[in-house]
mmCIF file of C-alpha atoms in Angstrom:
data_model
loop_
_atom_site.group_PDB
_atom_site.id
_atom_site.type_symbol
_atom_site.label_atom_id
_atom_site.label_comp_id
_atom_site.label_asym_id
_atom_site.label_seq_id
_atom_site.Cartn_x
_atom_site.Cartn_y
_atom_site.Cartn_z
ATOM 1 C CA ILE A 1 -58.235 -26.985 -78.444
ATOM 2 C CA CYS A 2 -57.029 -30.358 -79.678
ATOM 3 C CA ASP A 3 -57.115 -32.047 -82.588
ATOM 4 C CA PRO A 4 -57.857 -34.727 -82.475
ATOM 5 C CA LYS A 5 -60.208 -34.411 -79.881
ATOM 6 C CA LYS A 6 -59.058 -35.434 -76.679
ATOM 7 C CA SER A 7 -61.129 -36.675 -73.316
ATOM 8 C CA GLU A 8 -61.333 -34.105 -70.432
ATOM 9 C CA SER A 9 -59.295 -36.759 -68.350
ATOM 10 C CA ALA A 10 -56.582 -37.172 -70.781
ATOM 11 C CA ILE A 11 -56.322 -33.047 -70.803
ATOM 12 C CA GLN A 12 -56.109 -32.694 -66.997
ATOM 13 C CA LEU A 13 -53.268 -35.469 -67.065
ATOM 14 C CA MET A 14 -51.461 -33.339 -69.371
ATOM 15 C CA ALA A 15 -51.954 -30.218 -67.283
ATOM 16 C CA ASN A 16 -50.634 -31.872 -64.322
ATOM 17 C CA SER A 17 -47.345 -33.071 -66.213
ATOM 18 C CA ILE A 18 -46.726 -29.345 -67.295
ATOM 19 C CA CYS A 19 -47.293 -28.383 -63.686
ATOM 20 C CA ASP A 20 -44.487 -30.860 -62.608
ATOM 21 C CA TYR A 21 -42.131 -29.925 -65.046
ATOM 22 C CA ASP A 22 -38.719 -29.586 -63.454
ATOM 23 C CA ARG A 23 -37.225 -26.213 -64.594
ATOM 24 C CA GLY A 24 -34.057 -26.595 -62.898
ATOM 25 C CA GLU A 25 -33.023 -24.446 -60.062
ATOM 26 C CA GLU A 26 -32.975 -20.513 -60.836
ATOM 27 C CA PRO A 27 -29.490 -19.363 -61.566
ATOM 28 C CA GLU A 28 -27.683 -17.381 -58.472
ATOM 29 C CA VAL A 29 -26.785 -13.890 -58.796
ATOM 30 C CA GLU A 30 -23.373 -13.327 -57.649
ATOM 31 C CA GLU A 31 -23.400 -10.816 -54.951
ATOM 32 C CA LYS A 32 -20.298 -8.475 -55.367
ATOM 33 C CA ASP A 33 -18.361 -7.216 -52.702
ATOM 34 C CA VAL A 34 -18.793 -3.066 -52.507
ATOM 35 C CA LEU A 35 -16.442 -0.694 -50.664
ATOM 36 C CA VAL A 36 -18.106 1.156 -47.827
ATOM 37 C CA TRP A 37 -16.974 4.557 -47.622
ATOM 38 C CA GLU A 38 -17.486 8.205 -46.057
ATOM 39 C CA ARG A 39 -16.136 11.722 -46.961
ATOM 40 C CA MET A 40 -13.772 13.195 -44.462
ATOM 41 C CA SER A 41 -16.101 16.358 -44.071
ATOM 42 C CA ASP A 42 -18.690 13.634 -42.626
ATOM 43 C CA ILE A 43 -16.284 12.710 -39.773
ATOM 44 C CA ASP A 44 -16.773 14.467 -36.290
ATOM 45 C CA ARG A 45 -13.402 15.016 -35.195
ATOM 46 C CA LEU A 46 -13.014 14.268 -31.158
ATOM 47 C CA GLU A 47 -10.680 16.068 -28.911
ATOM 48 C CA THR A 48 -8.828 13.974 -26.403
ATOM 49 C CA VAL A 49 -9.815 13.771 -23.059
ATOM 50 C CA TRP A 50 -7.281 12.556 -20.435
ATOM 51 C CA LEU A 51 -7.307 11.038 -17.010
ATOM 52 C CA MET A 52 -3.638 11.694 -16.091
ATOM 53 C CA PRO A 53 -2.966 14.887 -18.403
ATOM 54 C CA GLY A 54 -0.726 14.181 -21.069
ATOM 55 C CA VAL A 55 -0.064 10.454 -20.059
ATOM 56 C CA ILE A 56 -3.191 8.723 -19.971
ATOM 57 C CA PRO A 57 -6.083 9.390 -22.351
ATOM 58 C CA SER A 58 -10.047 8.523 -21.310
ATOM 59 C CA GLY A 59 -11.515 6.001 -23.364
ATOM 60 C CA LEU A 60 -8.398 4.599 -24.826
ATOM 61 C CA ILE A 61 -5.503 1.966 -24.471
ATOM 62 C CA THR A 62 -2.304 2.998 -22.740
ATOM 63 C CA MET A 63 0.701 0.480 -22.452
ATOM 64 C CA PHE A 64 3.533 0.597 -19.690
ATOM 65 C CA ILE A 65 6.731 -1.392 -21.005
ATOM 66 C CA SER A 66 9.637 -2.657 -19.247
ATOM 67 C CA GLN A 67 12.234 -4.753 -17.961
ATOM 68 C CA GLU A 68 10.941 -6.775 -14.674
ATOM 69 C CA GLY A 69 11.250 -4.933 -11.517
ATOM 70 C CA ALA A 70 11.372 -1.561 -13.171
ATOM 71 C CA GLY A 71 8.513 -0.069 -11.388
ATOM 72 C CA LYS A 72 5.550 -0.604 -13.708
ATOM 73 C CA SER A 73 3.153 -1.751 -11.068
ATOM 74 C CA SER A 74 4.075 0.565 -8.292
ATOM 75 C CA LEU A 75 3.603 3.513 -10.655
ATOM 76 C CA ALA A 76 0.538 2.085 -12.161
ATOM 77 C CA ALA A 77 -0.613 1.910 -8.077
ATOM 78 C CA LYS A 78 0.296 5.253 -7.923
ATOM 79 C CA ILE A 79 -1.826 6.672 -10.630
ATOM 80 C CA ALA A 80 -4.841 4.540 -9.224
ATOM 81 C CA GLY A 81 -4.135 6.459 -6.068
ATOM 82 C CA ASN A 82 -4.419 9.741 -7.362
ATOM 83 C CA VAL A 83 -7.784 8.312 -9.408
ATOM 84 C CA THR A 84 -9.525 7.338 -6.037
ATOM 85 C CA SER A 85 -8.392 10.294 -4.187
ATOM 86 C CA GLY A 86 -9.463 12.802 -6.653
ATOM 87 C CA LYS A 87 -6.287 15.015 -6.199
ATOM 88 C CA PRO A 88 -4.767 16.587 -9.576
ATOM 89 C CA PHE A 89 -2.187 14.955 -11.142
ATOM 90 C CA HIS A 90 1.226 16.598 -10.946
ATOM 91 C CA THR A 91 1.371 16.688 -14.663
ATOM 92 C CA ALA A 92 -1.820 19.347 -14.232
ATOM 93 C CA PRO A 93 -1.839 20.597 -11.039
ATOM 94 C CA ASP A 94 -4.584 23.142 -11.754
ATOM 95 C CA VAL A 95 -7.085 20.938 -13.302
ATOM 96 C CA PRO A 96 -9.730 19.629 -10.548
ATOM 97 C CA ARG A 97 -11.118 16.072 -10.540
ATOM 98 C CA GLU A 98 -13.437 13.823 -9.024
ATOM 99 C CA PRO A 99 -12.702 10.848 -7.365
ATOM 100 C CA GLY A 100 -13.167 7.705 -9.250
ATOM 101 C CA SER A 101 -13.030 3.816 -9.188
ATOM 102 C CA VAL A 102 -10.174 1.608 -10.299
ATOM 103 C CA ILE A 103 -10.595 -1.841 -11.479
ATOM 104 C CA VAL A 104 -7.295 -4.058 -10.912
ATOM 105 C CA PHE A 105 -6.222 -7.153 -12.653
ATOM 106 C CA SER A 106 -3.194 -8.500 -11.048
ATOM 107 C CA ALA A 107 -2.028 -11.891 -12.085
ATOM 108 C CA GLU A 108 1.859 -12.026 -10.787
ATOM 109 C CA GLU A 109 1.412 -10.190 -7.370
ATOM 110 C CA ASP A 110 0.562 -11.904 -3.673
ATOM 111 C CA LYS A 111 -2.639 -10.001 -3.241
ATOM 112 C CA ASN A 112 -1.730 -10.188 0.767
ATOM 113 C CA ARG A 113 1.373 -9.043 0.493
ATOM 114 C CA SER A 114 3.116 -7.126 -2.542
ATOM 115 C CA LEU A 115 -0.103 -6.360 -4.026
ATOM 116 C CA LYS A 116 -1.455 -4.999 -0.808
ATOM 117 C CA TYR A 117 1.094 -3.252 0.255
ATOM 118 C CA LYS A 118 1.329 -1.271 -3.273
ATOM 119 C CA TYR A 119 -2.037 0.016 -2.854
ATOM 120 C CA ASP A 120 -1.726 0.887 1.300
ATOM 121 C CA TYR A 121 -0.829 4.164 1.757
ATOM 122 C CA PRO A 122 -2.762 7.383 3.084
ATOM 123 C CA GLU A 123 -3.421 9.215 -0.274
ATOM 124 C CA VAL A 124 -5.401 6.190 -1.813
ATOM 125 C CA ASP A 125 -9.183 5.294 -1.029
ATOM 126 C CA GLN A 126 -9.045 1.509 -0.693
ATOM 127 C CA ASN A 127 -12.674 1.309 -1.093
ATOM 128 C CA ARG A 128 -12.593 2.519 -4.747
ATOM 129 C CA ILE A 129 -9.873 -0.250 -5.779
ATOM 130 C CA ILE A 130 -11.688 -3.400 -7.023
ATOM 131 C CA ARG A 131 -9.282 -6.277 -7.356
ATOM 132 C CA ILE A 132 -10.896 -9.000 -9.844
ATOM 133 C CA GLN A 133 -10.326 -12.330 -8.413
ATOM 134 C CA THR A 134 -11.918 -14.928 -11.194
ATOM 135 C CA VAL A 135 -14.858 -15.563 -13.193
ATOM 136 C CA LEU A 136 -17.666 -17.875 -12.037
ATOM 137 C CA HIS A 137 -19.001 -20.012 -14.560
ATOM 138 C CA LYS A 138 -21.554 -22.595 -13.447
ATOM 139 C CA ASP A 139 -20.161 -22.723 -9.991
ATOM 140 C CA GLU A 140 -16.391 -23.087 -11.385
ATOM 141 C CA ASP A 141 -13.534 -20.479 -11.525
ATOM 142 C CA MET A 142 -12.349 -19.316 -14.909
ATOM 143 C CA GLU A 143 -9.472 -17.056 -15.478
ATOM 144 C CA PHE A 144 -10.552 -13.886 -17.111
ATOM 145 C CA ASP A 145 -10.377 -13.722 -20.705
ATOM 146 C CA VAL A 146 -10.920 -9.950 -22.549
ATOM 147 C CA GLU A 147 -11.940 -11.552 -25.406
ATOM 148 C CA VAL A 148 -14.600 -13.540 -23.802
ATOM 149 C CA HIS A 149 -15.192 -11.479 -20.270
ATOM 150 C CA THR A 150 -15.109 -7.934 -21.134
ATOM 151 C CA GLN A 151 -19.048 -7.739 -21.059
ATOM 152 C CA LEU A 152 -18.879 -8.580 -17.465
ATOM 153 C CA LEU A 153 -16.436 -5.156 -16.817
ATOM 154 C CA ARG A 154 -19.929 -3.341 -18.417
ATOM 155 C CA ASP A 155 -22.074 -5.287 -16.176
ATOM 156 C CA LEU A 156 -19.899 -4.697 -13.106
ATOM 157 C CA SER A 157 -20.334 -0.494 -13.640
ATOM 158 C CA GLU A 158 -23.709 -0.897 -12.830
ATOM 159 C CA ASN A 159 -23.018 -1.691 -9.195
ATOM 160 C CA ILE A 160 -19.576 0.083 -8.811
ATOM 161 C CA PRO A 161 -19.867 3.986 -9.459
ATOM 162 C CA ASN A 162 -17.470 5.910 -11.897
ATOM 163 C CA ILE A 163 -15.141 3.464 -12.955
ATOM 164 C CA ARG A 164 -12.221 5.795 -14.289
ATOM 165 C CA LEU A 165 -9.351 3.152 -14.951
ATOM 166 C CA VAL A 166 -8.690 -0.532 -15.543
ATOM 167 C CA ILE A 167 -5.298 -1.969 -14.986
ATOM 168 C CA PHE A 168 -4.029 -5.281 -16.744
ATOM 169 C CA ASP A 169 -1.205 -6.352 -14.804
ATOM 170 C CA PRO A 170 0.274 -8.118 -17.100
ATOM 171 C CA ILE A 171 -2.104 -7.813 -19.986
ATOM 172 C CA THR A 172 -0.621 -11.272 -21.361
ATOM 173 C CA SER A 173 -2.231 -13.189 -18.283
ATOM 174 C CA TYR A 174 -5.796 -12.037 -19.738
ATOM 175 C CA VAL A 175 -5.703 -13.605 -23.290
ATOM 176 C CA THR A 176 -5.624 -16.935 -24.308
ATOM 177 C CA VAL A 177 -5.020 -16.895 -27.769
ATOM 178 C CA ASN A 178 -1.514 -17.029 -29.895
ATOM 179 C CA GLU A 179 0.518 -14.052 -28.428
ATOM 180 C CA ASN A 180 2.378 -13.991 -31.583
ATOM 181 C CA SER A 181 -0.582 -14.061 -34.151
ATOM 182 C CA ASN A 182 -1.192 -10.485 -35.107
ATOM 183 C CA ARG A 183 -4.804 -11.440 -36.161
ATOM 184 C CA ASP A 184 -5.527 -13.350 -32.901
ATOM 185 C CA VAL A 185 -3.886 -10.786 -30.475
ATOM 186 C CA ARG A 186 -5.984 -7.796 -32.412
ATOM 187 C CA LYS A 187 -9.279 -9.908 -32.449
ATOM 188 C CA SER A 188 -9.053 -10.723 -28.524
ATOM 189 C CA LEU A 189 -8.329 -7.364 -27.706
ATOM 190 C CA ARG A 190 -11.113 -5.787 -29.959
ATOM 191 C CA PRO A 191 -13.926 -5.866 -27.055
ATOM 192 C CA LEU A 192 -11.476 -3.973 -24.503
ATOM 193 C CA ILE A 193 -11.256 -1.066 -27.134
ATOM 194 C CA ASP A 194 -14.627 -0.992 -27.314
ATOM 195 C CA TYR A 195 -15.347 -0.930 -24.080
ATOM 196 C CA ALA A 196 -12.952 1.742 -23.057
ATOM 197 C CA ALA A 197 -14.322 4.063 -25.784
ATOM 198 C CA GLU A 198 -18.239 3.047 -24.958
ATOM 199 C CA GLN A 199 -17.672 3.775 -21.146
ATOM 200 C CA ASN A 200 -15.068 6.478 -21.445
ATOM 201 C CA VAL A 201 -12.624 4.409 -19.132
ATOM 202 C CA SER A 202 -8.919 4.633 -19.259
ATOM 203 C CA VAL A 203 -7.437 1.222 -19.961
ATOM 204 C CA LEU A 204 -3.674 0.853 -18.875
ATOM 205 C CA LEU A 205 -2.004 -2.557 -20.098
ATOM 206 C CA LEU A 206 1.267 -3.294 -18.520
ATOM 207 C CA THR A 207 3.844 -5.922 -20.154
ATOM 208 C CA HIS A 208 7.474 -6.871 -19.910
ATOM 209 C CA LEU A 209 10.105 -6.770 -22.759
ATOM 210 C CA ASN A 210 11.366 -9.280 -24.812
ATOM 211 C CA LYS A 211 14.974 -9.880 -24.924
ATOM 212 C CA LYS A 212 15.655 -8.437 -28.351
ATOM 213 C CA VAL A 213 18.074 -5.538 -27.013
ATOM 214 C CA ASP A 214 19.082 -4.505 -30.527
ATOM 215 C CA LEU A 215 15.297 -3.676 -31.287
ATOM 216 C CA GLY A 216 13.571 -0.399 -30.601
ATOM 217 C CA MET A 217 11.211 -0.409 -27.272
ATOM 218 C CA ILE A 218 7.820 -0.562 -29.276
ATOM 219 C CA ASN A 219 9.061 -3.529 -30.846
ATOM 220 C CA ARG A 220 10.068 -5.244 -27.705
ATOM 221 C CA THR A 221 6.692 -6.163 -26.581
ATOM 222 C CA ILE A 222 6.356 -9.903 -25.794
ATOM 223 C CA GLY A 223 4.973 -11.521 -28.717
ATOM 224 C CA SER A 224 3.065 -9.926 -31.738
ATOM 225 C CA ARG A 225 3.569 -6.571 -32.932
ATOM 226 C CA ALA A 226 -0.219 -6.140 -32.746
ATOM 227 C CA TRP A 227 0.289 -5.824 -28.896
ATOM 228 C CA SER A 228 2.294 -2.551 -29.614
ATOM 229 C CA ALA A 229 -0.288 -1.584 -32.291
ATOM 230 C CA VAL A 230 -3.486 -1.283 -30.529
ATOM 231 C CA PRO A 231 -2.532 1.264 -27.747
ATOM 232 C CA ARG A 232 -2.624 4.776 -28.574
ATOM 233 C CA MET A 233 0.073 5.667 -26.005
ATOM 234 C CA ILE A 234 2.763 3.707 -24.873
ATOM 235 C CA TRP A 235 5.317 4.463 -22.103
ATOM 236 C CA GLY A 236 8.528 3.191 -21.482
ATOM 237 C CA ILE A 237 10.435 3.004 -18.061
ATOM 238 C CA GLU A 238 13.999 3.422 -17.919
ATOM 239 C CA VAL A 239 15.950 2.814 -14.865
ATOM 240 C CA GLU A 240 19.018 4.919 -14.477
ATOM 241 C CA LYS A 241 22.352 3.137 -13.530
ATOM 242 C CA ALA A 242 25.897 4.703 -12.567
ATOM 243 C CA ASP A 243 29.271 3.359 -10.840
ATOM 244 C CA ASP A 244 29.059 3.221 -7.192
ATOM 245 C CA ASP A 245 32.130 3.759 -4.523
ATOM 246 C CA ASP A 246 33.094 0.216 -5.244
ATOM 247 C CA GLY A 247 33.188 0.594 -8.797
ATOM 248 C CA ASN A 248 30.068 -1.681 -9.361
ATOM 249 C CA THR A 249 27.294 -0.734 -11.750
ATOM 250 C CA ARG A 250 23.860 -0.046 -9.649
ATOM 251 C CA GLU A 251 20.868 1.919 -10.042
ATOM 252 C CA THR A 252 20.880 5.129 -8.751
ATOM 253 C CA GLY A 253 17.424 5.628 -7.487
ATOM 254 C CA ARG A 254 16.270 7.819 -10.632
ATOM 255 C CA ARG A 255 13.709 6.412 -13.298
ATOM 256 C CA PHE A 256 12.267 8.123 -16.302
ATOM 257 C CA LEU A 257 8.918 7.332 -17.875
ATOM 258 C CA LEU A 258 9.538 8.004 -21.448
ATOM 259 C CA PRO A 259 7.096 8.234 -24.627
ATOM 260 C CA VAL A 260 7.676 5.405 -27.050
ATOM 261 C CA LYS A 261 4.033 6.107 -29.123
ATOM 262 C CA TYR A 262 2.094 8.846 -29.174
ATOM 263 C CA ASN A 263 -0.400 8.749 -31.904
ATOM 264 C CA ILE A 264 -2.746 11.347 -30.356
ATOM 265 C CA CYS A 265 -0.654 14.006 -29.650
ATOM 266 C CA ARG A 266 2.251 15.655 -30.381
ATOM 267 C CA ARG A 267 5.533 14.138 -28.572
ATOM 268 C CA PRO A 268 5.063 14.430 -24.387
ATOM 269 C CA THR A 269 7.571 15.026 -22.263
ATOM 270 C CA GLY A 270 8.978 12.278 -20.184
ATOM 271 C CA LEU A 271 8.630 12.429 -16.093
ATOM 272 C CA GLU A 272 11.103 11.364 -13.768
ATOM 273 C CA PHE A 273 10.125 9.393 -10.639
ATOM 274 C CA SER A 274 11.915 7.413 -8.233
ATOM 275 C CA ILE A 275 10.704 4.586 -5.693
ATOM 276 C CA GLY A 276 11.502 3.797 -2.028
ATOM 277 C CA ASP A 277 13.172 0.281 -1.045
ATOM 278 C CA GLY A 278 9.727 -0.811 -0.056
ATOM 279 C CA ALA A 279 8.296 -0.119 -3.778
ATOM 280 C CA GLY A 280 5.192 0.595 -2.688
ATOM 281 C CA ALA A 281 3.010 2.982 -4.677
ATOM 282 C CA GLY A 282 3.362 5.590 -1.133
ATOM 283 C CA GLU A 283 7.062 5.325 -1.950
ATOM 284 C CA VAL A 284 6.895 6.623 -5.469
ATOM 285 C CA VAL A 285 8.016 10.444 -5.984
ATOM 286 C CA TRP A 286 7.518 12.000 -9.292
ATOM 287 C CA GLY A 287 10.763 14.221 -10.258
ATOM 288 C CA ASP A 288 9.934 18.579 -10.401
ATOM 289 C CA HIS A 289 10.842 18.250 -14.006
ATOM 290 C CA GLY A 290 10.169 17.142 -17.267
ATOM 291 C CA VAL A 291 12.500 15.030 -18.886
ATOM 292 C CA VAL A 292 13.663 15.081 -22.738
ATOM 293 C CA ARG A 293 15.351 11.838 -23.088
ATOM 294 C CA ASP A 294 15.293 9.064 -25.931
ATOM 295 C CA ILE A 295 14.120 5.705 -24.570
ATOM 296 C CA ASP A 296 15.774 3.804 -27.431
ATOM 297 C CA GLY A 297 19.130 5.883 -26.624
ATOM 298 C CA ASP A 298 21.644 4.577 -29.852
ATOM 299 C CA LEU A 299 18.742 2.750 -31.951
ATOM 300 C CA SER A 300 18.728 5.006 -34.995
ATOM 301 C CA ASP A 301 16.306 2.306 -36.863
ATOM 302 C CA LYS A 302 13.720 1.886 -33.860
ATOM 303 C CA SER A 303 11.462 3.404 -36.072
ATOM 304 C CA ARG A 304 11.596 0.953 -38.848
ATOM 305 C CA GLY A 305 12.372 -1.885 -35.928
ATOM 306 C CA GLN A 306 15.215 -2.986 -38.151
ATOM 307 C CA ILE A 307 18.227 -4.721 -36.155
ATOM 308 C CA ASN A 308 20.662 -1.991 -35.170
ATOM 309 C CA ASP A 309 24.667 -2.913 -34.807
ATOM 310 C CA ASN A 310 25.477 0.231 -32.744
ATOM 311 C CA PHE A 311 25.816 -1.960 -29.553
ATOM 312 C CA THR A 312 28.119 -4.215 -31.058
ATOM 313 C CA LYS A 313 30.077 -1.390 -32.621
ATOM 314 C CA ALA A 314 30.212 -0.026 -29.068
ATOM 315 C CA LEU A 315 31.311 -3.044 -27.489
ATOM 316 C CA ASP A 316 34.240 -3.432 -30.198
ATOM 317 C CA TRP A 317 35.242 -0.106 -29.796
ATOM 318 C CA VAL A 318 35.222 0.101 -26.016
ATOM 319 C CA GLU A 319 37.428 -3.439 -26.139
ATOM 320 C CA VAL A 320 40.187 -2.035 -28.598
ATOM 321 C CA ARG A 321 40.132 1.346 -26.249
ATOM 322 C CA LEU A 322 40.987 -0.147 -23.122
ATOM 323 C CA LEU A 323 43.494 -2.484 -24.719
ATOM 324 C CA GLY A 324 46.412 0.293 -24.100
ATOM 325 C CA GLY A 325 45.240 0.562 -20.564
ATOM 326 C CA ALA A 326 42.718 2.028 -17.862
ATOM 327 C CA VAL A 327 40.612 5.050 -18.733
ATOM 328 C CA LEU A 328 38.850 7.452 -17.215
ATOM 329 C CA SER A 329 34.968 6.727 -17.475
ATOM 330 C CA GLU A 330 34.228 10.446 -18.200
ATOM 331 C CA THR A 331 36.452 10.366 -20.920
ATOM 332 C CA LEU A 332 35.166 7.391 -22.866
ATOM 333 C CA PHE A 333 31.680 9.044 -22.168
ATOM 334 C CA ALA A 334 32.633 12.091 -24.050
ATOM 335 C CA GLU A 335 34.492 10.085 -26.745
ATOM 336 C CA ALA A 336 31.471 7.820 -27.162
ATOM 337 C CA LYS A 337 28.834 10.580 -27.428
ATOM 338 C CA ASP A 338 31.084 11.723 -30.705
ATOM 339 C CA PHE A 339 29.944 8.161 -31.951
ATOM 340 C CA GLY A 340 26.394 9.037 -30.865
ATOM 341 C CA TRP A 341 26.297 6.416 -28.131
ATOM 342 C CA SER A 342 24.731 7.215 -24.784
ATOM 343 C CA LYS A 343 26.149 6.787 -21.333
ATOM 344 C CA SER A 344 23.234 3.958 -20.668
ATOM 345 C CA THR A 345 24.865 2.258 -23.838
ATOM 346 C CA MET A 346 28.378 2.541 -22.211
ATOM 347 C CA TYR A 347 27.232 0.947 -19.357
ATOM 348 C CA ASN A 348 25.524 -1.619 -20.828
ATOM 349 C CA VAL A 349 28.791 -2.455 -22.658
ATOM 350 C CA LYS A 350 30.353 -2.150 -19.366
ATOM 351 C CA THR A 351 28.445 -4.921 -18.162
ATOM 352 C CA LYS A 352 28.671 -7.228 -21.112
ATOM 353 C CA LEU A 353 32.550 -6.756 -21.131
ATOM 354 C CA ASN A 354 32.647 -7.567 -17.465
ATOM 355 C CA ILE A 355 34.918 -4.067 -17.099
ATOM 356 C CA LYS A 356 36.589 -3.519 -13.875
ATOM 357 C CA ALA A 357 36.164 0.200 -12.128
ATOM 358 C CA THR A 358 38.427 1.713 -9.803
ATOM 359 C CA ASN A 359 38.401 4.727 -8.199
ATOM 360 C CA ALA A 360 40.939 7.456 -9.039
ATOM 361 C CA GLY A 361 41.437 8.018 -5.609
ATOM 362 C CA GLN A 362 40.206 8.355 -1.982
ATOM 363 C CA GLY A 363 37.348 10.876 -2.101
ATOM 364 C CA SER A 364 37.490 11.039 -5.580
ATOM 365 C CA ARG A 365 33.971 10.480 -8.007
ATOM 366 C CA LYS A 366 36.164 9.920 -10.820
ATOM 367 C CA TRP A 367 36.626 6.241 -12.096
ATOM 368 C CA PHE A 368 38.870 4.532 -14.264
ATOM 369 C CA TRP A 369 37.306 1.295 -16.396
ATOM 370 C CA GLU A 370 39.856 -1.283 -17.501
ATOM 371 C CA LEU A 371 39.449 -4.461 -19.171
ATOM 372 C CA ARG A 372 39.947 -7.622 -16.704
ATOM 373 C CA ASN A 373 43.370 -9.223 -17.127
ATOM 374 C CA GLY A 374 43.905 -6.271 -19.325
ATOM 375 C CA LYS A 375 47.010 -3.712 -19.039
ATOM 376 C CA THR A 376 46.701 -0.675 -16.558
ATOM 377 C CA ASP A 377 47.792 2.877 -16.784
ATOM 378 C CA ALA A 378 45.539 3.985 -13.663
ATOM 379 C CA PRO A 379 47.357 5.444 -10.457
ATOM 380 C CA PHE A 380 46.667 2.728 -7.884
#
């Protein structure tokens, strides 16, 4: 009721103006972050299933790391051969297996020569070895990128039966992100982690060591530390060295696959193996026994990744020790052991100082070490 009384048209105009009144935007209600949590009692425990018992788990990422030429690729090819043949691995000779297929990414090998040679031996079923050539995108070839193209591996499983192992050699050739960025590397490898778990496939990454010899093996992957954080198992390869008949330090032929990281099991036993002159997988021969050996030798701070000065101390000690003349190498080894320095470290010192080794006598297996241009008391 209006007083004074207004016309119907005036009342309608007033009503319209009220409807058009802008009350402003509704204030936004701030959404708070909420922690998502669960009780440990609600989490199911999964037992580890192994492709190669004690060495390579199924559904997870494993890494082999070493200097170039140590035998990573040949060893991977040997393992692939076991997968395709269905023969039990020597780490569990009584565990029966079914033949499986293997996917191989190889960026550094000549496919017609070195790569073919590694996989060309009687025990391997080459029909089950699938080498990935490239990614075809709109009639153009592209390099495989694990962050972008891992879905294609899932698609491949529809055509390739029973894929059990995927090898990346080296893995750094199949990422396009900044290798030194933890965030980028983890994000890039996430699809590969998911693929391995979903398909129950073992993924084996091969990579080289960086040049920081004063760090533990786990911190010597090329690039970001995320490379060593993602795999559940990491194995390093050590090549044994000794003096030959001419006093030169050479490889003995023995190599060791030694545990570096093992998040899913107790510390595993290392494995000894050797490779023939041709470096083919058919020439990889496993040793008869396990090996208890520390791949980091004298790096007492390896678990924290701190720079260790033991090698520098060993250098200084050997140099001073030999100033008075030549000394039997076995004497040096025994004395060095008291300081906690291994034979491997001593041979590295020998190379660094360019030490001369001379045989103690005809037919003798003893060697004198001496500084070049230094004094000598050796009987020669």
